[in-house]
């Protein structure tokens, strides 16, 4: 606990220095947006044009898939867009750096390596942590590949040579455009630990991914929790964004020095009840010894709550396919 106390003191000093910069006007606009969350309607909408697909659009109803790679890493295909989330490509026995000199060995292998990935349009990163953007990703991913994340994460990646970085404040959105196709990504609230403790950890965000129909309305919605606990601000998500088709829940019940930092089985069930997605895929569990709440724990808790039919389990390498409902694609 002495290490935790010292870590918190260091983080508090850093926060005070950042606050001083804000008062002096030295911080970037993105940092100011993060420090002082604004209503959704007042935040600028970023645009990210991408190369249009070579193939002509079929005009049919689009579909997509979620392929689980391991930890919180998935390959997400939505219509013509392909995203990679939280790239963690360390192999079994290799160590992830968790900050403050703490390392944790990986217990599993990823379902594929970086070189086996399909062509990507962007990386969607919940936060900058060693089990979410590891040294393998830092070395082997294209530095020109767009990365969408927190303002803190994009600053860290800029120092490491990435060149297409897009930081989002909570409720801020970015639209990816590929020909006539549009995919909107909105930053959702998340808190990586209980009050005070979360300030010593990298800021994190959840994400809402929406494929927009030709008329501009959302045709399909995916919620990604990011590393978070269930807390009051999450209740705003279903108020603003009902009818979520699929959720990826970062679980695992991560604990450091006995402190819970990500949702465990019981909180995962609470998130299901709060967000009310049509289906949920549990990820971010069983990959590191700091994950103390197993996938089986969550499945048992979901059964006890009568929610087992909403849960879709993917083992590494497995894929969940979906099709946008035809009545929404207009």
Tab-separated table of C-alpha atoms in Angstrom:
chain	number	residue	atom	x	y	z
A	1	UNK	CA	0.000	0.000	0.000
A	2	UNK	CA	3.004	2.267	0.480
A	3	UNK	CA	3.633	2.003	-3.283
A	4	UNK	CA	0.030	2.987	-4.005
A	5	UNK	CA	0.313	5.986	-1.664
A	6	UNK	CA	3.470	7.179	-3.414
A	7	UNK	CA	1.930	6.626	-6.843
A	8	UNK	CA	-1.101	8.686	-5.869
A	9	UNK	CA	1.129	11.475	-4.582
A	10	UNK	CA	3.026	11.556	-7.878
A	11	UNK	CA	-0.228	11.622	-9.841
A	12	UNK	CA	-1.682	14.394	-7.666
A	13	UNK	CA	1.427	16.519	-8.269
A	14	UNK	CA	1.081	15.923	-12.010
A	15	UNK	CA	-2.587	16.902	-11.893
A	16	UNK	CA	-1.769	20.082	-10.025
A	17	UNK	CA	0.835	20.985	-12.640
A	18	UNK	CA	-1.734	20.303	-15.382
A	19	UNK	CA	-4.283	22.458	-13.580
A	20	UNK	CA	-1.777	25.267	-13.437
A	21	UNK	CA	-1.270	24.957	-17.177
A	22	UNK	CA	-4.998	25.163	-17.745
A	23	UNK	CA	-5.285	28.323	-15.708
A	24	UNK	CA	-2.455	29.856	-17.700
A	25	UNK	CA	-3.969	28.804	-21.010
A	26	UNK	CA	-1.032	26.545	-21.838
A	27	UNK	CA	-2.989	23.317	-22.275
A	28	UNK	CA	-4.216	22.138	-25.653
A	29	UNK	CA	-7.890	22.590	-26.650
A	30	UNK	CA	-8.393	18.816	-26.435
A	31	UNK	CA	-7.042	18.740	-22.879
A	32	UNK	CA	-9.309	21.635	-21.947
A	33	UNK	CA	-12.265	19.749	-23.429
A	34	UNK	CA	-11.381	16.704	-21.343
A	35	UNK	CA	-10.875	18.687	-18.147
A	36	UNK	CA	-14.153	20.580	-18.558
A	37	UNK	CA	-16.691	18.248	-20.236
A	38	UNK	CA	-19.141	20.126	-22.404
A	39	UNK	CA	-22.653	19.273	-23.564
A	40	UNK	CA	-22.638	16.984	-26.579
A	41	UNK	CA	-24.124	19.566	-28.912
A	42	UNK	CA	-21.329	22.114	-28.281
A	43	UNK	CA	-18.443	19.751	-29.095
A	44	UNK	CA	-17.067	19.896	-32.634
A	45	UNK	CA	-17.629	16.866	-34.875
A	46	UNK	CA	-14.343	15.693	-36.332
A	47	UNK	CA	-14.200	14.211	-39.840
A	48	UNK	CA	-11.781	11.572	-41.053
A	49	UNK	CA	-12.036	10.857	-44.810
A	50	UNK	CA	-10.749	7.418	-45.781
A	51	UNK	CA	-10.018	5.893	-49.201
A	52	UNK	CA	-13.253	4.697	-50.802
A	53	UNK	CA	-13.664	0.952	-51.352
A	54	UNK	CA	-12.377	-0.314	-54.681
A	55	UNK	CA	-15.522	-2.354	-55.237
A	56	UNK	CA	-18.705	-0.505	-56.158
A	57	UNK	CA	-21.324	-0.471	-53.441
A	58	UNK	CA	-23.818	-3.309	-53.837
A	59	UNK	CA	-26.744	-1.265	-52.576
A	60	UNK	CA	-27.753	-4.112	-50.266
A	61	UNK	CA	-28.077	-4.113	-46.488
A	62	UNK	CA	-24.590	-4.156	-44.928
A	63	UNK	CA	-23.344	-6.481	-42.241
A	64	UNK	CA	-20.192	-7.005	-40.282
A	65	UNK	CA	-18.403	-9.071	-37.692
A	66	UNK	CA	-16.506	-8.998	-34.416
A	67	UNK	CA	-13.440	-11.258	-34.297
A	68	UNK	CA	-11.921	-11.713	-30.849
A	69	UNK	CA	-8.109	-11.717	-30.807
A	70	UNK	CA	-7.545	-11.706	-27.029
A	71	UNK	CA	-7.570	-9.366	-23.992
A	72	UNK	CA	-9.547	-6.324	-25.296
A	73	UNK	CA	-8.327	-6.720	-28.884
A	74	UNK	CA	-10.934	-7.330	-31.583
A	75	UNK	CA	-11.085	-6.857	-35.329
A	76	UNK	CA	-14.361	-5.038	-35.946
A	77	UNK	CA	-15.842	-5.004	-39.440
A	78	UNK	CA	-18.855	-2.731	-39.906
A	79	UNK	CA	-20.000	-2.338	-43.504
A	80	UNK	CA	-16.887	-1.264	-45.467
A	81	UNK	CA	-14.978	-0.200	-42.329
A	82	UNK	CA	-12.425	-2.316	-40.468
A	83	UNK	CA	-11.240	-1.233	-37.011
A	84	UNK	CA	-8.804	-2.721	-34.523
A	85	UNK	CA	-9.464	-2.165	-30.823
A	86	UNK	CA	-6.912	-1.999	-27.996
A	87	UNK	CA	-4.033	-3.790	-29.751
A	88	UNK	CA	-2.353	-6.282	-27.399
A	89	UNK	CA	-0.131	-8.730	-29.292
A	90	UNK	CA	2.214	-9.883	-26.557
A	91	UNK	CA	2.555	-13.650	-26.336
A	92	UNK	CA	2.297	-15.973	-23.353
A	93	UNK	CA	5.038	-15.241	-20.847
A	94	UNK	CA	5.798	-11.746	-22.165
A	95	UNK	CA	5.185	-8.888	-19.753
A	96	UNK	CA	2.833	-5.909	-20.097
A	97	UNK	CA	3.945	-2.661	-18.469
A	98	UNK	CA	1.179	-1.331	-16.205
A	99	UNK	CA	2.946	1.774	-14.899
A	100	UNK	CA	4.877	2.677	-11.740
A	101	UNK	CA	7.337	-0.143	-12.397
A	102	UNK	CA	4.587	-2.815	-12.324
A	103	UNK	CA	4.672	-5.568	-14.947
A	104	UNK	CA	2.297	-8.482	-15.486
A	105	UNK	CA	2.997	-11.620	-17.568
A	106	UNK	CA	0.487	-12.581	-20.230
A	107	UNK	CA	-1.111	-15.993	-19.648
A	108	UNK	CA	-2.481	-16.481	-23.186
A	109	UNK	CA	-1.462	-16.055	-26.814
A	110	UNK	CA	-3.260	-13.706	-29.226
A	111	UNK	CA	-5.286	-15.411	-31.943
A	112	UNK	CA	-3.166	-13.689	-34.597
A	113	UNK	CA	-0.075	-11.523	-34.920
A	114	UNK	CA	0.098	-7.987	-36.306
A	115	UNK	CA	1.287	-9.239	-39.697
A	116	UNK	CA	-1.860	-11.389	-40.029
A	117	UNK	CA	-4.291	-8.504	-39.564
A	118	UNK	CA	-6.555	-7.492	-42.458
A	119	UNK	CA	-6.151	-3.994	-43.958
A	120	UNK	CA	-7.270	-1.554	-41.262
A	121	UNK	CA	-8.989	1.830	-41.432
A	122	UNK	CA	-8.270	2.890	-37.845
A	123	UNK	CA	-7.375	1.808	-34.319
A	124	UNK	CA	-9.902	2.492	-31.551
A	125	UNK	CA	-7.983	2.682	-28.271
A	126	UNK	CA	-9.724	2.952	-24.891
A	127	UNK	CA	-6.585	4.195	-23.093
A	128	UNK	CA	-2.815	4.041	-23.103
A	129	UNK	CA	-1.854	1.037	-20.963
A	130	UNK	CA	0.556	-1.838	-21.620
A	131	UNK	CA	-2.185	-4.457	-21.989
A	132	UNK	CA	-4.101	-2.253	-24.466
A	133	UNK	CA	-1.352	-0.763	-26.626
A	134	UNK	CA	1.759	-2.847	-26.092
A	135	UNK	CA	5.322	-2.613	-27.349
A	136	UNK	CA	4.539	-5.005	-30.229
A	137	UNK	CA	1.791	-2.705	-31.480
A	138	UNK	CA	4.084	0.283	-31.007
A	139	UNK	CA	6.795	-1.310	-33.166
A	140	UNK	CA	4.755	-3.034	-35.854
A	141	UNK	CA	1.587	-1.051	-36.513
A	142	UNK	CA	1.819	1.533	-39.285
A	143	UNK	CA	2.600	4.942	-37.749
A	144	UNK	CA	0.241	6.531	-40.294
A	145	UNK	CA	-2.717	4.367	-39.252
A	146	UNK	CA	-5.351	6.637	-37.649
A	147	UNK	CA	-5.735	6.147	-33.894
A	148	UNK	CA	-8.847	7.380	-32.063
A	149	UNK	CA	-8.478	7.602	-28.301
A	150	UNK	CA	-8.286	9.867	-25.259
A	151	UNK	CA	-6.290	13.120	-25.393
A	152	UNK	CA	-3.811	11.557	-22.936
A	153	UNK	CA	-3.274	8.510	-25.147
A	154	UNK	CA	-2.743	10.504	-28.344
A	155	UNK	CA	-0.102	12.634	-26.592
A	156	UNK	CA	1.715	9.480	-25.531
A	157	UNK	CA	1.532	8.007	-29.024
A	158	UNK	CA	2.677	11.255	-30.642
A	159	UNK	CA	5.864	11.043	-28.568
A	160	UNK	CA	6.359	7.533	-29.965
A	161	UNK	CA	6.049	8.490	-33.614
A	162	UNK	CA	2.370	7.979	-34.518
A	163	UNK	CA	1.229	10.572	-37.048
A	164	UNK	CA	-2.579	10.314	-37.414
A	165	UNK	CA	-3.977	10.863	-33.945
A	166	UNK	CA	-7.486	11.929	-32.953
A	167	UNK	CA	-8.254	12.643	-29.285
A	168	UNK	CA	-11.879	12.736	-28.154
A	169	UNK	CA	-13.364	14.363	-25.076
A	170	UNK	CA	-16.309	12.581	-23.450
A	171	UNK	CA	-19.391	12.782	-25.747
A	172	UNK	CA	-17.284	14.106	-28.626
A	173	UNK	CA	-17.583	12.238	-31.939
A	174	UNK	CA	-15.568	11.608	-35.063
A	175	UNK	CA	-17.009	10.404	-38.361
A	176	UNK	CA	-15.107	8.110	-40.684
A	177	UNK	CA	-16.144	8.574	-44.290
A	178	UNK	CA	-15.451	5.977	-46.963
A	179	UNK	CA	-17.126	6.969	-50.197
A	180	UNK	CA	-20.799	7.396	-49.279
A	181	UNK	CA	-20.460	5.213	-46.159
A	182	UNK	CA	-20.234	6.868	-42.740
A	183	UNK	CA	-19.224	5.447	-39.371
A	184	UNK	CA	-19.579	7.597	-36.257
A	185	UNK	CA	-17.499	6.972	-33.120
A	186	UNK	CA	-18.459	8.815	-29.933
A	187	UNK	CA	-16.426	8.823	-26.711
A	188	UNK	CA	-18.405	7.455	-23.768
A	189	UNK	CA	-17.751	8.086	-20.056
A	190	UNK	CA	-15.485	5.609	-18.240
A	191	UNK	CA	-13.617	5.588	-14.923
A	192	UNK	CA	-10.647	3.265	-14.426
A	193	UNK	CA	-11.040	2.642	-10.691
A	194	UNK	CA	-12.738	4.126	-7.635
A	195	UNK	CA	-12.580	7.841	-6.740
A	196	UNK	CA	-9.056	9.184	-6.126
A	197	UNK	CA	-7.390	5.929	-7.262
A	198	UNK	CA	-8.473	6.417	-10.894
A	199	UNK	CA	-6.552	9.708	-10.955
A	200	UNK	CA	-3.318	7.710	-10.681
A	201	UNK	CA	-4.168	5.688	-13.792
A	202	UNK	CA	-4.306	6.626	-17.485
A	203	UNK	CA	-7.616	8.337	-18.414
A	204	UNK	CA	-9.890	5.926	-20.245
A	205	UNK	CA	-12.972	6.105	-22.431
A	206	UNK	CA	-15.756	3.902	-23.657
A	207	UNK	CA	-16.916	4.129	-27.269
A	208	UNK	CA	-20.142	4.063	-29.224
A	209	UNK	CA	-19.721	2.915	-32.832
A	210	UNK	CA	-22.634	3.705	-35.156
A	211	UNK	CA	-23.018	2.763	-38.798
A	212	UNK	CA	-25.121	5.501	-40.369
A	213	UNK	CA	-27.827	4.688	-42.899
A	214	UNK	CA	-27.963	6.584	-46.234
A	215	UNK	CA	-30.418	9.022	-44.643
A	216	UNK	CA	-27.988	9.764	-41.804
A	217	UNK	CA	-29.778	7.926	-38.983
A	218	UNK	CA	-27.971	5.258	-36.938
A	219	UNK	CA	-28.632	1.821	-38.444
A	220	UNK	CA	-26.527	-0.255	-36.041
A	221	UNK	CA	-24.946	0.536	-32.660
A	222	UNK	CA	-22.053	-1.034	-30.769
A	223	UNK	CA	-21.029	-0.001	-27.251
A	224	UNK	CA	-17.481	-0.744	-26.050
A	225	UNK	CA	-17.136	-0.185	-22.314
A	226	UNK	CA	-13.383	0.364	-22.144
A	227	UNK	CA	-11.713	-0.275	-18.790
A	228	UNK	CA	-14.244	1.109	-16.342
A	229	UNK	CA	-16.205	0.397	-13.227
A	230	UNK	CA	-19.967	0.834	-13.073
A	231	UNK	CA	-20.526	4.367	-11.751
A	232	UNK	CA	-23.140	7.116	-11.946
A	233	UNK	CA	-22.139	8.670	-15.284
A	234	UNK	CA	-22.729	5.416	-17.178
A	235	UNK	CA	-26.463	5.883	-16.605
A	236	UNK	CA	-26.365	8.744	-19.127
A	237	UNK	CA	-25.406	6.359	-21.952
A	238	UNK	CA	-28.771	4.576	-22.423
A	239	UNK	CA	-30.563	7.922	-22.011
A	240	UNK	CA	-28.673	9.405	-24.957
A	241	UNK	CA	-28.214	6.202	-26.942
A	242	UNK	CA	-30.991	3.634	-26.491
A	243	UNK	CA	-31.366	0.560	-28.686
A	244	UNK	CA	-27.759	-0.631	-28.558
A	245	UNK	CA	-27.364	-3.748	-30.698
A	246	UNK	CA	-24.142	-5.141	-29.268
A	247	UNK	CA	-21.842	-4.417	-26.320
A	248	UNK	CA	-18.227	-5.416	-25.754
A	249	UNK	CA	-17.683	-5.463	-21.992
A	250	UNK	CA	-14.186	-5.122	-20.556
A	251	UNK	CA	-14.377	-7.378	-17.513
A	252	UNK	CA	-11.746	-9.362	-15.615
A	253	UNK	CA	-12.102	-7.656	-12.246
A	254	UNK	CA	-8.585	-6.236	-12.483
A	255	UNK	CA	-7.075	-5.679	-9.063
A	256	UNK	CA	-3.832	-4.005	-8.054
A	257	UNK	CA	-2.955	-3.968	-4.354
A	258	UNK	CA	-6.498	-5.222	-3.692
A	259	UNK	CA	-8.186	-2.265	-5.448
A	260	UNK	CA	-10.791	-3.100	-8.113
A	261	UNK	CA	-9.995	-1.283	-11.391
A	262	UNK	CA	-12.238	-2.936	-14.010
A	263	UNK	CA	-15.646	-4.559	-13.858
A	264	UNK	CA	-15.835	-7.952	-12.189
A	265	UNK	CA	-18.622	-10.502	-12.765
A	266	UNK	CA	-21.216	-8.690	-10.652
A	267	UNK	CA	-20.459	-5.276	-12.162
A	268	UNK	CA	-20.588	-6.828	-15.628
A	269	UNK	CA	-24.141	-7.956	-14.907
A	270	UNK	CA	-24.965	-4.461	-13.614
A	271	UNK	CA	-23.630	-2.991	-16.874
A	272	UNK	CA	-25.832	-5.377	-18.865
A	273	UNK	CA	-28.863	-4.305	-16.870
A	274	UNK	CA	-27.988	-0.614	-17.208
A	275	UNK	CA	-26.995	-0.395	-20.897
A	276	UNK	CA	-29.500	-3.045	-22.068
A	277	UNK	CA	-27.796	-4.146	-25.288
A	278	UNK	CA	-29.511	-6.787	-27.387
A	279	UNK	CA	-26.385	-8.918	-27.065
A	280	UNK	CA	-23.088	-8.633	-25.195
A	281	UNK	CA	-19.648	-10.160	-25.696
A	282	UNK	CA	-17.416	-10.375	-22.591
A	283	UNK	CA	-13.748	-9.608	-23.277
A	284	UNK	CA	-10.683	-8.563	-21.244
A	285	UNK	CA	-10.640	-11.565	-18.915
A	286	UNK	CA	-8.368	-14.536	-18.123
A	287	UNK	CA	-5.343	-13.064	-19.974
A	288	UNK	CA	-3.277	-11.653	-17.075
A	289	UNK	CA	-2.888	-12.639	-13.398
A	290	UNK	CA	-4.127	-9.177	-12.353
A	291	UNK	CA	-7.524	-10.232	-13.782
A	292	UNK	CA	-9.152	-11.752	-10.706
A	293	UNK	CA	-12.706	-12.367	-11.999
A	294	UNK	CA	-12.887	-15.068	-14.658
A	295	UNK	CA	-15.115	-15.464	-17.690
A	296	UNK	CA	-16.794	-18.386	-15.919
A	297	UNK	CA	-17.566	-16.099	-12.956
A	298	UNK	CA	-19.347	-13.697	-15.297
A	299	UNK	CA	-21.285	-16.447	-17.065
A	300	UNK	CA	-22.470	-17.783	-13.706
A	301	UNK	CA	-23.538	-14.289	-12.594
A	302	UNK	CA	-25.382	-13.732	-15.894
A	303	UNK	CA	-27.237	-17.039	-15.462
A	304	UNK	CA	-28.175	-16.125	-11.890
A	305	UNK	CA	-29.622	-12.829	-13.186
A	306	UNK	CA	-31.507	-14.535	-16.024
A	307	UNK	CA	-29.411	-12.754	-18.658
A	308	UNK	CA	-27.570	-15.728	-20.135
A	309	UNK	CA	-29.429	-15.437	-23.461
A	310	UNK	CA	-27.944	-11.981	-24.010
A	311	UNK	CA	-24.345	-13.201	-23.675
A	312	UNK	CA	-22.293	-14.306	-26.678
A	313	UNK	CA	-18.993	-15.947	-25.733
A	314	UNK	CA	-16.126	-15.716	-28.212
A	315	UNK	CA	-12.942	-17.702	-27.737
A	316	UNK	CA	-9.775	-16.210	-29.262
A	317	UNK	CA	-10.027	-16.368	-33.035
A	318	UNK	CA	-13.800	-16.829	-33.084
A	319	UNK	CA	-16.094	-14.444	-34.933
A	320	UNK	CA	-19.594	-13.082	-34.334
A	321	UNK	CA	-21.396	-12.048	-37.520
A	322	UNK	CA	-24.291	-9.610	-37.791
A	323	UNK	CA	-26.484	-7.957	-40.411
A	324	UNK	CA	-28.045	-4.523	-40.138
A	325	UNK	CA	-31.858	-4.837	-39.973
A	326	UNK	CA	-33.236	-4.000	-43.415
A	327	UNK	CA	-35.885	-1.615	-42.043
A	328	UNK	CA	-33.159	0.636	-40.615
A	329	UNK	CA	-31.186	0.914	-43.844
A	330	UNK	CA	-32.954	3.770	-45.535
